[in-house]
PDB file of C-alpha atoms (C1' of nucleotides) in Angstrom:
ATOM      1  CA  MET A   1      27.666 -38.177-135.738  1.00 98.00           C
ATOM      2  CA  ARG A   2      26.685 -39.557-132.361  1.00 98.00           C
ATOM      3  CA  ILE A   3      28.716 -37.722-129.695  1.00 98.00           C
ATOM      4  CA  VAL A   4      28.658 -38.635-126.019  1.00 98.00           C
ATOM      5  CA  THR A   5      30.009 -37.254-122.769  1.00 98.00           C
ATOM      6  CA  TRP A   6      30.416 -39.529-119.769  1.00 98.00           C
ATOM      7  CA  ASN A   7      32.166 -38.990-116.460  1.00 98.00           C
ATOM      8  CA  VAL A   8      33.146 -42.593-115.692  1.00 98.00           C
ATOM      9  CA  ASN A   9      34.659 -42.021-112.220  1.00 98.00           C
ATOM     10  CA  SER A  10      37.683 -44.321-112.759  1.00 98.00           C
ATOM     11  CA  LEU A  11      38.083 -46.027-116.122  1.00 98.00           C
ATOM     12  CA  ASN A  12      39.922 -48.870-114.378  1.00 97.00           C
ATOM     13  CA  VAL A  13      36.780 -49.769-112.459  1.00 97.00           C
ATOM     14  CA  ARG A  14      34.413 -48.934-115.319  1.00 98.00           C
ATOM     15  CA  LEU A  15      36.157 -50.303-118.433  1.00 98.00           C
ATOM     16  CA  GLU A  16      33.935 -53.353-118.903  1.00 97.00           C
ATOM     17  CA  ARG A  17      30.757 -51.309-118.482  1.00 97.00           C
ATOM     18  CA  VAL A  18      32.071 -48.679-120.899  1.00 98.00           C
ATOM     19  CA  THR A  19      33.003 -51.182-123.611  1.00 98.00           C
ATOM     20  CA  GLU A  20      29.635 -52.954-123.285  1.00 98.00           C
ATOM     21  CA  TRP A  21      27.893 -49.590-123.527  1.00 98.00           C
ATOM     22  CA  ILE A  22      29.893 -48.715-126.664  1.00 98.00           C
ATOM     23  CA  GLU A  23      28.818 -51.953-128.326  1.00 98.00           C
ATOM     24  CA  THR A  24      25.160 -51.164-127.600  1.00 98.00           C
ATOM     25  CA  LEU A  25      24.999 -47.424-128.342  1.00 98.00           C
ATOM     26  CA  ARG A  26      27.786 -47.286-130.959  1.00 98.00           C
ATOM     27  CA  PRO A  27      28.850 -43.679-130.427  1.00 98.00           C
ATOM     28  CA  ASP A  28      31.039 -42.051-133.059  1.00 98.00           C
ATOM     29  CA  VAL A  29      32.811 -39.867-130.512  1.00 98.00           C
ATOM     30  CA  LEU A  30      32.895 -40.718-126.800  1.00 98.00           C
ATOM     31  CA  CYS A  31      34.348 -38.127-124.431  1.00 98.00           C
ATOM     32  CA  LEU A  32      35.318 -39.439-121.012  1.00 98.00           C
ATOM     33  CA  GLN A  33      36.115 -37.624-117.792  1.00 98.00           C
ATOM     34  CA  GLU A  34      37.651 -38.721-114.511  1.00 98.00           C
ATOM     35  CA  THR A  35      39.573 -41.615-116.007  1.00 98.00           C
ATOM     36  CA  LYS A  36      41.893 -41.415-112.974  1.00 98.00           C
ATOM     37  CA  LEU A  37      44.663 -42.958-115.093  1.00 98.00           C
ATOM     38  CA  SER A  38      48.166 -42.048-116.163  1.00 97.00           C
ATOM     39  CA  ASN A  39      48.723 -41.885-119.913  1.00 97.00           C
ATOM     40  CA  ASP A  40      50.776 -45.090-119.692  1.00 96.00           C
ATOM     41  CA  ASP A  41      47.840 -46.958-118.171  1.00 97.00           C
ATOM     42  CA  PHE A  42      45.148 -45.833-120.634  1.00 98.00           C
ATOM     43  CA  PRO A  43      43.548 -48.883-122.330  1.00 98.00           C
ATOM     44  CA  HIS A  44      43.953 -47.834-125.976  1.00 98.00           C
ATOM     45  CA  ASP A  45      43.878 -51.503-127.053  1.00 98.00           C
ATOM     46  CA  ALA A  46      40.443 -52.136-125.551  1.00 98.00           C
ATOM     47  CA  PHE A  47      38.996 -49.323-127.667  1.00 98.00           C
ATOM     48  CA  ALA A  48      41.035 -50.248-130.741  1.00 98.00           C
ATOM     49  CA  SER A  49      39.555 -53.746-130.676  1.00 98.00           C
ATOM     50  CA  LEU A  50      36.119 -52.120-130.998  1.00 98.00           C
ATOM     51  CA  GLY A  51      37.274 -50.008-133.942  1.00 98.00           C
ATOM     52  CA  TYR A  52      38.064 -46.776-132.098  1.00 98.00           C
ATOM     53  CA  GLU A  53      41.065 -44.503-131.932  1.00 98.00           C
ATOM     54  CA  SER A  54      41.656 -42.848-128.578  1.00 98.00           C
ATOM     55  CA  ALA A  55      43.562 -39.964-127.042  1.00 98.00           C
ATOM     56  CA  HIS A  56      44.058 -39.376-123.338  1.00 98.00           C
ATOM     57  CA  HIS A  57      45.298 -36.570-121.116  1.00 98.00           C
ATOM     58  CA  GLY A  58      45.846 -38.011-117.662  1.00 97.00           C
ATOM     59  CA  GLN A  59      47.840 -37.666-114.501  1.00 96.00           C
ATOM     60  CA  GLY A  60      46.884 -40.817-112.560  1.00 93.00           C
ATOM     61  CA  GLN A  61      44.836 -40.920-109.350  1.00 94.00           C
ATOM     62  CA  TRP A  62      42.703 -37.849-110.103  1.00 96.00           C
ATOM     63  CA  ASN A  63      41.100 -36.143-113.089  1.00 98.00           C
ATOM     64  CA  GLY A  64      42.011 -37.395-116.575  1.00 98.00           C
ATOM     65  CA  VAL A  65      40.049 -36.840-119.813  1.00 98.00           C
ATOM     66  CA  ALA A  66      39.862 -38.809-123.052  1.00 98.00           C
ATOM     67  CA  ILE A  67      38.354 -38.734-126.531  1.00 98.00           C
ATOM     68  CA  VAL A  68      37.490 -42.059-128.187  1.00 98.00           C
ATOM     69  CA  SER A  69      36.487 -41.843-131.860  1.00 98.00           C
ATOM     70  CA  ARG A  70      35.689 -44.037-134.845  1.00 98.00           C
ATOM     71  CA  VAL A  71      35.398 -41.050-137.208  1.00 98.00           C
ATOM     72  CA  GLY A  72      38.928 -39.700-136.983  1.00 98.00           C
ATOM     73  CA  LEU A  73      41.019 -38.137-134.249  1.00 98.00           C
ATOM     74  CA  ASP A  74      43.186 -35.297-135.536  1.00 98.00           C
ATOM     75  CA  ASP A  75      44.961 -32.265-134.128  1.00 98.00           C
ATOM     76  CA  VAL A  76      44.914 -33.669-130.592  1.00 98.00           C
ATOM     77  CA  ARG A  77      45.859 -31.090-128.004  1.00 98.00           C
ATOM     78  CA  PRO A  78      45.727 -31.309-124.206  1.00 98.00           C
ATOM     79  CA  ASP A  79      45.294 -28.344-121.852  1.00 98.00           C
ATOM     80  CA  PHE A  80      44.648 -24.706-122.762  1.00 98.00           C
ATOM     81  CA  ALA A  81      46.511 -22.862-125.492  1.00 96.00           C
ATOM     82  CA  ASP A  82      46.126 -19.364-124.122  1.00 91.00           C
ATOM     83  CA  GLY A  83      49.712 -18.353-123.447  1.00 92.00           C
ATOM     84  CA  ARG A  84      49.353 -18.823-119.705  1.00 95.00           C
ATOM     85  CA  GLU A  85      50.930 -21.426-117.456  1.00 95.00           C
ATOM     86  CA  PRO A  86      49.717 -25.033-117.969  1.00 96.00           C
ATOM     87  CA  ASP A  87      46.731 -26.187-115.928  1.00 97.00           C
ATOM     88  CA  PRO A  88      48.226 -28.294-113.090  1.00 96.00           C
ATOM     89  CA  ASP A  89      45.320 -30.748-113.488  1.00 97.00           C
ATOM     90  CA  ALA A  90      44.523 -32.943-116.514  1.00 98.00           C
ATOM     91  CA  ARG A  91      41.052 -31.516-117.244  1.00 98.00           C
ATOM     92  CA  ILE A  92      40.705 -30.747-120.941  1.00 98.00           C
ATOM     93  CA  LEU A  93      41.585 -32.476-124.207  1.00 98.00           C
ATOM     94  CA  TRP A  94      40.855 -31.294-127.746  1.00 98.00           C
ATOM     95  CA  ALA A  95      40.640 -33.207-131.001  1.00 98.00           C
ATOM     96  CA  THR A  96      39.037 -32.864-134.415  1.00 98.00           C
ATOM     97  CA  CYS A  97      36.681 -35.719-135.311  1.00 98.00           C
ATOM     98  CA  SER A  98      35.112 -35.756-138.769  1.00 98.00           C
ATOM     99  CA  GLY A  99      35.487 -32.003-139.089  1.00 98.00           C
ATOM    100  CA  VAL A 100      34.088 -31.191-135.643  1.00 98.00           C
ATOM    101  CA  ARG A 101      36.380 -29.575-133.076  1.00 98.00           C
ATOM    102  CA  VAL A 102      35.702 -31.469-129.859  1.00 98.00           C
ATOM    103  CA  ALA A 103      36.744 -30.720-126.281  1.00 98.00           C
ATOM    104  CA  SER A 104      36.363 -33.226-123.443  1.00 98.00           C
ATOM    105  CA  CYS A 105      36.203 -31.188-120.224  1.00 98.00           C
ATOM    106  CA  TYR A 106      36.273 -31.927-116.525  1.00 98.00           C
ATOM    107  CA  VAL A 107      35.491 -28.565-114.971  1.00 98.00           C
ATOM    108  CA  PRO A 108      36.779 -28.159-111.391  1.00 98.00           C
ATOM    109  CA  ASN A 109      34.177 -28.954-108.723  1.00 97.00           C
ATOM    110  CA  GLY A 110      34.819 -25.817-106.678  1.00 97.00           C
ATOM    111  CA  ARG A 111      34.117 -27.563-103.338  1.00 96.00           C
ATOM    112  CA  ALA A 112      32.689 -24.455-101.559  1.00 95.00           C
ATOM    113  CA  LEU A 113      32.131 -20.804-102.405  1.00 96.00           C
ATOM    114  CA  ASP A 114      34.840 -19.701 -99.945  1.00 95.00           C
ATOM    115  CA  ASP A 115      37.367 -22.320-101.083  1.00 95.00           C
ATOM    116  CA  ASP A 116      40.364 -21.528-103.287  1.00 95.00           C
ATOM    117  CA  HIS A 117      39.155 -24.343-105.538  1.00 96.00           C
ATOM    118  CA  TYR A 118      36.079 -22.248-106.395  1.00 97.00           C
ATOM    119  CA  THR A 119      38.326 -19.384-107.545  1.00 97.00           C
ATOM    120  CA  TYR A 120      40.210 -21.941-109.618  1.00 97.00           C
ATOM    121  CA  LYS A 121      36.894 -23.138-111.090  1.00 98.00           C
ATOM    122  CA  LEU A 122      35.877 -19.636-112.203  1.00 98.00           C
ATOM    123  CA  ASP A 123      39.324 -18.963-113.650  1.00 98.00           C
ATOM    124  CA  TRP A 124      39.249 -22.333-115.419  1.00 98.00           C
ATOM    125  CA  LEU A 125      35.952 -21.393-117.096  1.00 98.00           C
ATOM    126  CA  ASP A 126      37.415 -18.022-118.124  1.00 98.00           C
ATOM    127  CA  ARG A 127      40.359 -19.854-119.675  1.00 98.00           C
ATOM    128  CA  LEU A 128      37.992 -22.146-121.578  1.00 98.00           C
ATOM    129  CA  ALA A 129      36.161 -19.132-123.045  1.00 98.00           C
ATOM    130  CA  ASN A 130      39.457 -17.474-123.937  1.00 98.00           C
ATOM    131  CA  ASP A 131      40.785 -20.678-125.524  1.00 98.00           C
ATOM    132  CA  LEU A 132      37.667 -20.941-127.688  1.00 98.00           C
ATOM    133  CA  ASP A 133      37.911 -17.304-128.707  1.00 98.00           C
ATOM    134  CA  THR A 134      41.629 -17.574-129.493  1.00 97.00           C
ATOM    135  CA  ASN A 135      41.712 -20.877-131.326  1.00 98.00           C
ATOM    136  CA  THR A 136      38.248 -21.350-132.885  1.00 98.00           C
ATOM    137  CA  SER A 137      35.407 -19.357-134.408  1.00 98.00           C
ATOM    138  CA  PRO A 138      31.658 -19.606-133.720  1.00 98.00           C
ATOM    139  CA  THR A 139      31.234 -20.409-137.407  1.00 98.00           C
ATOM    140  CA  ASP A 140      33.250 -23.626-136.890  1.00 98.00           C
ATOM    141  CA  ASP A 141      31.562 -26.915-136.022  1.00 98.00           C
ATOM    142  CA  ILE A 142      32.427 -27.236-132.320  1.00 98.00           C
ATOM    143  CA  CYS A 143      31.290 -29.469-129.466  1.00 98.00           C
ATOM    144  CA  VAL A 144      32.544 -28.593-125.990  1.00 98.00           C
ATOM    145  CA  VAL A 145      31.307 -31.380-123.767  1.00 98.00           C
ATOM    146  CA  GLY A 146      31.911 -32.758-120.328  1.00 98.00           C
ATOM    147  CA  ASP A 147      31.250 -32.633-116.631  1.00 98.00           C
ATOM    148  CA  PHE A 148      30.788 -28.890-116.081  1.00 98.00           C
ATOM    149  CA  ASN A 149      29.940 -29.203-112.390  1.00 98.00           C
ATOM    150  CA  ILE A 150      27.344 -26.481-113.053  1.00 98.00           C
ATOM    151  CA  ALA A 151      23.570 -26.928-113.061  1.00 97.00           C
ATOM    152  CA  PRO A 152      22.445 -24.382-115.673  1.00 97.00           C
ATOM    153  CA  ASP A 153      19.127 -23.457-114.023  1.00 96.00           C
ATOM    154  CA  ALA A 154      16.586 -24.397-111.358  1.00 95.00           C
ATOM    155  CA  ARG A 155      15.177 -27.255-113.458  1.00 96.00           C
ATOM    156  CA  ASP A 156      18.549 -28.971-113.210  1.00 97.00           C
ATOM    157  CA  VAL A 157      18.701 -29.541-109.435  1.00 96.00           C
ATOM    158  CA  TYR A 158      16.427 -31.680-107.295  1.00 94.00           C
ATOM    159  CA  ASP A 159      16.007 -29.160-104.525  1.00 86.00           C
ATOM    160  CA  SER A 160      16.985 -25.564-105.209  1.00 74.00           C
ATOM    161  CA  ASP A 161      16.589 -24.536-101.572  1.00 77.00           C
ATOM    162  CA  SER A 162      19.014 -27.118-100.221  1.00 79.00           C
ATOM    163  CA  HIS A 163      21.589 -26.053-102.803  1.00 84.00           C
ATOM    164  CA  ALA A 164      21.435 -22.356-101.941  1.00 87.00           C
ATOM    165  CA  GLY A 165      24.882 -21.011-101.152  1.00 91.00           C
ATOM    166  CA  SER A 166      26.604 -24.012-102.732  1.00 94.00           C
ATOM    167  CA  THR A 167      28.751 -24.552-105.760  1.00 96.00           C
ATOM    168  CA  HIS A 168      27.138 -25.821-108.991  1.00 96.00           C
ATOM    169  CA  VAL A 169      24.269 -23.310-108.729  1.00 96.00           C
ATOM    170  CA  SER A 170      26.031 -20.033-107.860  1.00 96.00           C
ATOM    171  CA  GLN A 171      25.517 -17.044-110.126  1.00 97.00           C
ATOM    172  CA  PRO A 172      29.208 -16.482-111.015  1.00 97.00           C
ATOM    173  CA  GLU A 173      29.604 -19.972-112.468  1.00 97.00           C
ATOM    174  CA  ARG A 174      26.226 -19.773-114.231  1.00 98.00           C
ATOM    175  CA  ASP A 175      27.390 -16.434-115.631  1.00 98.00           C
ATOM    176  CA  ARG A 176      30.408 -18.220-117.152  1.00 98.00           C
ATOM    177  CA  LEU A 177      28.042 -20.611-118.955  1.00 98.00           C
ATOM    178  CA  GLU A 178      26.087 -17.568-120.133  1.00 98.00           C
ATOM    179  CA  THR A 179      29.297 -16.035-121.472  1.00 98.00           C
ATOM    180  CA  LEU A 180      30.026 -19.198-123.432  1.00 98.00           C
ATOM    181  CA  GLY A 181      26.467 -18.947-124.765  1.00 98.00           C
ATOM    182  CA  GLU A 182      26.962 -15.358-125.873  1.00 98.00           C
ATOM    183  CA  TRP A 183      30.095 -16.437-127.718  1.00 98.00           C
ATOM    184  CA  GLY A 184      28.057 -19.154-129.466  1.00 98.00           C
ATOM    185  CA  MET A 185      28.302 -22.362-127.442  1.00 98.00           C
ATOM    186  CA  ALA A 186      24.951 -23.447-125.989  1.00 98.00           C
ATOM    187  CA  ASP A 187      23.535 -26.503-124.244  1.00 98.00           C
ATOM    188  CA  VAL A 188      21.979 -28.681-126.954  1.00 98.00           C
ATOM    189  CA  PHE A 189      19.927 -30.602-124.368  1.00 98.00           C
ATOM    190  CA  ARG A 190      17.768 -27.526-123.731  1.00 98.00           C
ATOM    191  CA  ASP A 191      17.170 -27.102-127.474  1.00 98.00           C
ATOM    192  CA  HIS A 192      15.193 -30.361-127.269  1.00 98.00           C
ATOM    193  CA  HIS A 193      13.850 -30.715-123.723  1.00 98.00           C
ATOM    194  CA  ASP A 194      12.106 -28.214-121.446  1.00 98.00           C
ATOM    195  CA  ALA A 195      11.281 -30.492-118.538  1.00 97.00           C
ATOM    196  CA  ALA A 196      12.760 -30.304-115.074  1.00 97.00           C
ATOM    197  CA  GLU A 197      14.184 -33.241-113.099  1.00 96.00           C
ATOM    198  CA  LEU A 198      16.162 -34.735-115.976  1.00 98.00           C
ATOM    199  CA  TYR A 199      19.502 -35.371-114.351  1.00 98.00           C
ATOM    200  CA  SER A 200      22.903 -36.742-115.372  1.00 98.00           C
ATOM    201  CA  TRP A 201      24.471 -37.190-111.913  1.00 98.00           C
ATOM    202  CA  TRP A 202      23.220 -38.667-108.654  1.00 97.00           C
ATOM    203  CA  ASP A 203      25.201 -38.895-105.412  1.00 96.00           C
ATOM    204  CA  TYR A 204      26.031 -42.491-104.510  1.00 96.00           C
ATOM    205  CA  ARG A 205      24.872 -41.841-100.955  1.00 95.00           C
ATOM    206  CA  ASP A 206      21.483 -42.504 -99.443  1.00 93.00           C
ATOM    207  CA  GLY A 207      19.908 -44.035-102.538  1.00 94.00           C
ATOM    208  CA  ASN A 208      19.658 -40.683-104.262  1.00 96.00           C
ATOM    209  CA  PHE A 209      19.394 -42.248-107.718  1.00 97.00           C
ATOM    210  CA  HIS A 210      16.321 -44.233-106.732  1.00 95.00           C
ATOM    211  CA  LYS A 211      14.859 -41.175-105.015  1.00 95.00           C
ATOM    212  CA  ARG A 212      15.414 -39.227-108.241  1.00 95.00           C
ATOM    213  CA  LYS A 213      17.573 -36.694-106.401  1.00 96.00           C
ATOM    214  CA  GLY A 214      20.263 -35.579-108.820  1.00 97.00           C
ATOM    215  CA  MET A 215      21.618 -32.744-110.894  1.00 97.00           C
ATOM    216  CA  ARG A 216      22.101 -32.129-114.604  1.00 98.00           C
ATOM    217  CA  ILE A 217      25.729 -31.047-114.751  1.00 98.00           C
ATOM    218  CA  ASP A 218      27.021 -33.004-117.784  1.00 98.00           C
ATOM    219  CA  LEU A 219      26.556 -30.836-120.849  1.00 98.00           C
ATOM    220  CA  ILE A 220      27.048 -30.863-124.595  1.00 98.00           C
ATOM    221  CA  LEU A 221      27.642 -27.331-125.816  1.00 98.00           C
ATOM    222  CA  GLY A 222      27.330 -26.888-129.571  1.00 98.00           C
ATOM    223  CA  SER A 223      28.247 -24.040-131.900  1.00 98.00           C
ATOM    224  CA  PRO A 224      25.334 -22.614-133.927  1.00 98.00           C
ATOM    225  CA  ASN A 225      25.739 -24.956-136.913  1.00 98.00           C
ATOM    226  CA  VAL A 226      26.043 -27.993-134.624  1.00 98.00           C
ATOM    227  CA  ARG A 227      22.892 -26.981-132.726  1.00 98.00           C
ATOM    228  CA  GLU A 228      20.995 -26.490-135.960  1.00 98.00           C
ATOM    229  CA  HIS A 229      21.851 -30.028-137.062  1.00 98.00           C
ATOM    230  CA  THR A 230      21.336 -31.838-133.748  1.00 98.00           C
ATOM    231  CA  ALA A 231      18.475 -34.287-134.234  1.00 98.00           C
ATOM    232  CA  ARG A 232      18.110 -35.579-130.686  1.00 98.00           C
ATOM    233  CA  VAL A 233      19.701 -35.434-127.257  1.00 98.00           C
ATOM    234  CA  PHE A 234      19.149 -37.844-124.394  1.00 98.00           C
ATOM    235  CA  ILE A 235      20.577 -38.971-121.077  1.00 98.00           C
ATOM    236  CA  ASP A 236      21.007 -42.731-120.729  1.00 98.00           C
ATOM    237  CA  ARG A 237      19.737 -43.270-117.167  1.00 97.00           C
ATOM    238  CA  ASN A 238      20.040 -47.017-117.648  1.00 97.00           C
ATOM    239  CA  ALA A 239      23.812 -46.674-117.467  1.00 98.00           C
ATOM    240  CA  ARG A 240      23.444 -45.456-113.854  1.00 98.00           C
ATOM    241  CA  LYS A 241      21.725 -48.726-112.835  1.00 97.00           C
ATOM    242  CA  GLY A 242      23.112 -52.135-111.919  1.00 95.00           C
ATOM    243  CA  SER A 243      26.377 -53.089-110.272  1.00 94.00           C
ATOM    244  CA  GLN A 244      29.289 -50.695-110.020  1.00 96.00           C
ATOM    245  CA  PRO A 245      27.838 -47.785-111.999  1.00 97.00           C
ATOM    246  CA  SER A 246      29.537 -44.436-112.328  1.00 98.00           C
ATOM    247  CA  ASP A 247      27.677 -41.740-110.415  1.00 98.00           C
ATOM    248  CA  HIS A 248      27.164 -40.018-113.810  1.00 98.00           C
ATOM    249  CA  ALA A 249      25.073 -41.157-116.781  1.00 98.00           C
ATOM    250  CA  PRO A 250      26.173 -40.616-120.387  1.00 98.00           C
ATOM    251  CA  VAL A 251      24.655 -37.726-122.342  1.00 98.00           C
ATOM    252  CA  VAL A 252      24.170 -38.495-126.035  1.00 98.00           C
ATOM    253  CA  ALA A 253      23.632 -36.123-128.979  1.00 98.00           C
ATOM    254  CA  ASP A 254      23.046 -37.083-132.593  1.00 98.00           C
ATOM    255  CA  VAL A 255      24.526 -34.333-134.749  1.00 98.00           C
ATOM    256  CA  LEU A 256      23.638 -34.852-138.396  1.00 98.00           C
ATOM    257  CA  LEU A 257      25.915 -32.467-140.271  1.00 96.00           C
ATOM    258  CA  PRO A 258      25.725 -32.547-144.081  1.00 90.00           C
ATOM    259  CA  ASN A 259      29.361 -33.626-144.446  1.00 78.00           C
ATOM    260  CA  ASN A 260      29.779 -36.299-141.783  1.00 72.00           C
TER     261      ASN A 260
ATOM    262  C1'  DA B   1      19.529 -32.170 -88.298  1.00 93.55           C
ATOM    263  C1'  DT B   2      23.027 -35.326 -89.685  1.00 93.55           C
ATOM    264  C1'  DG B   3      25.156 -38.298 -92.681  1.00 93.55           C
ATOM    265  C1'  DG B   4      24.910 -41.558 -95.919  1.00 93.55           C
ATOM    266  C1'  DT B   5      28.931 -44.052-100.789  1.00 93.55           C
ATOM    267  C1'  DC B   6      32.333 -44.637-103.778  1.00 93.55           C
ATOM    268  C1'  DG B   7      37.368 -44.420-105.664  1.00 93.55           C
ATOM    269  C1'  DT B   8      41.805 -43.117-104.839  1.00 93.55           C
ATOM    270  C1'  DT B   9      44.221 -45.657-101.760  1.00 93.55           C
ATOM    271  C1'  DT B  10      45.722 -48.216 -96.307  1.00 93.55           C
ATOM    272  C1'  DG B  11      44.923 -42.828 -93.855  1.00 93.55           C
ATOM    273  C1'  DA B  12      42.340 -39.570 -95.136  1.00 93.55           C
ATOM    274  C1'  DC B  13      40.648 -36.932 -98.873  1.00 93.55           C
ATOM    275  C1'  DG B  14      37.947 -35.666-103.045  1.00 93.55           C
ATOM    276  C1'  DA B  15      33.378 -35.754-105.145  1.00 93.55           C
TER     277       DA B  15
END
DNA sequence: ATGGTCGTTTGACGA
């Protein structure tokens, strides 16, 4: 199963690039973030014509997450199921695809360490961990993927010094990733690549992509059995090139489970 | 040192 996460930064603007990319890379499961669409406006037909089912959890204007699959799309569920109030933002969508429980996540940015949005980010990550613990087991086949807005370690940012005191690198949010790891969900990219400066996001401003100034904040977290059967993981930098790219590149994992 | 570019939108704001 080829599973992909891609923050498309407006599916309206990006639809043609996304469908062309699908035809080239032929993912089995494509998780999208920042569709910036209402559910009524989601282009299910465009994906159906390529042979894919799709589910979307959107609110229009901001946020919005989707799962596009050609290997089944069952038990679709938006938001957290943790007994608390609904998340006011459309940031997480679950589905089961060929026996794998998949979550497409758009973790809050946080904005600044002294901003209320940062508190929301940490709480959101706690809710994700609680949702996993309540509704799944580490022995399940699980992929929690998306734009985490967290660079896991120093290799994942272009200039650690300039990021000091900022979101994306702070210890409390990295601790949340660590907690997910202790539960069983770990970054499959680091199972296959040790190198620094392999990024998935580059600011549009100041030619940062061409200067290779980015961050690796788009992650595929796999449960132990998924990690064991992941053959390769790569970031498709080419998708960041050309006209009207998203500021994020897709991250691709090939998970070769015995039964799918 | 500062600000730079996009996408939502037509005035700022979020990233």
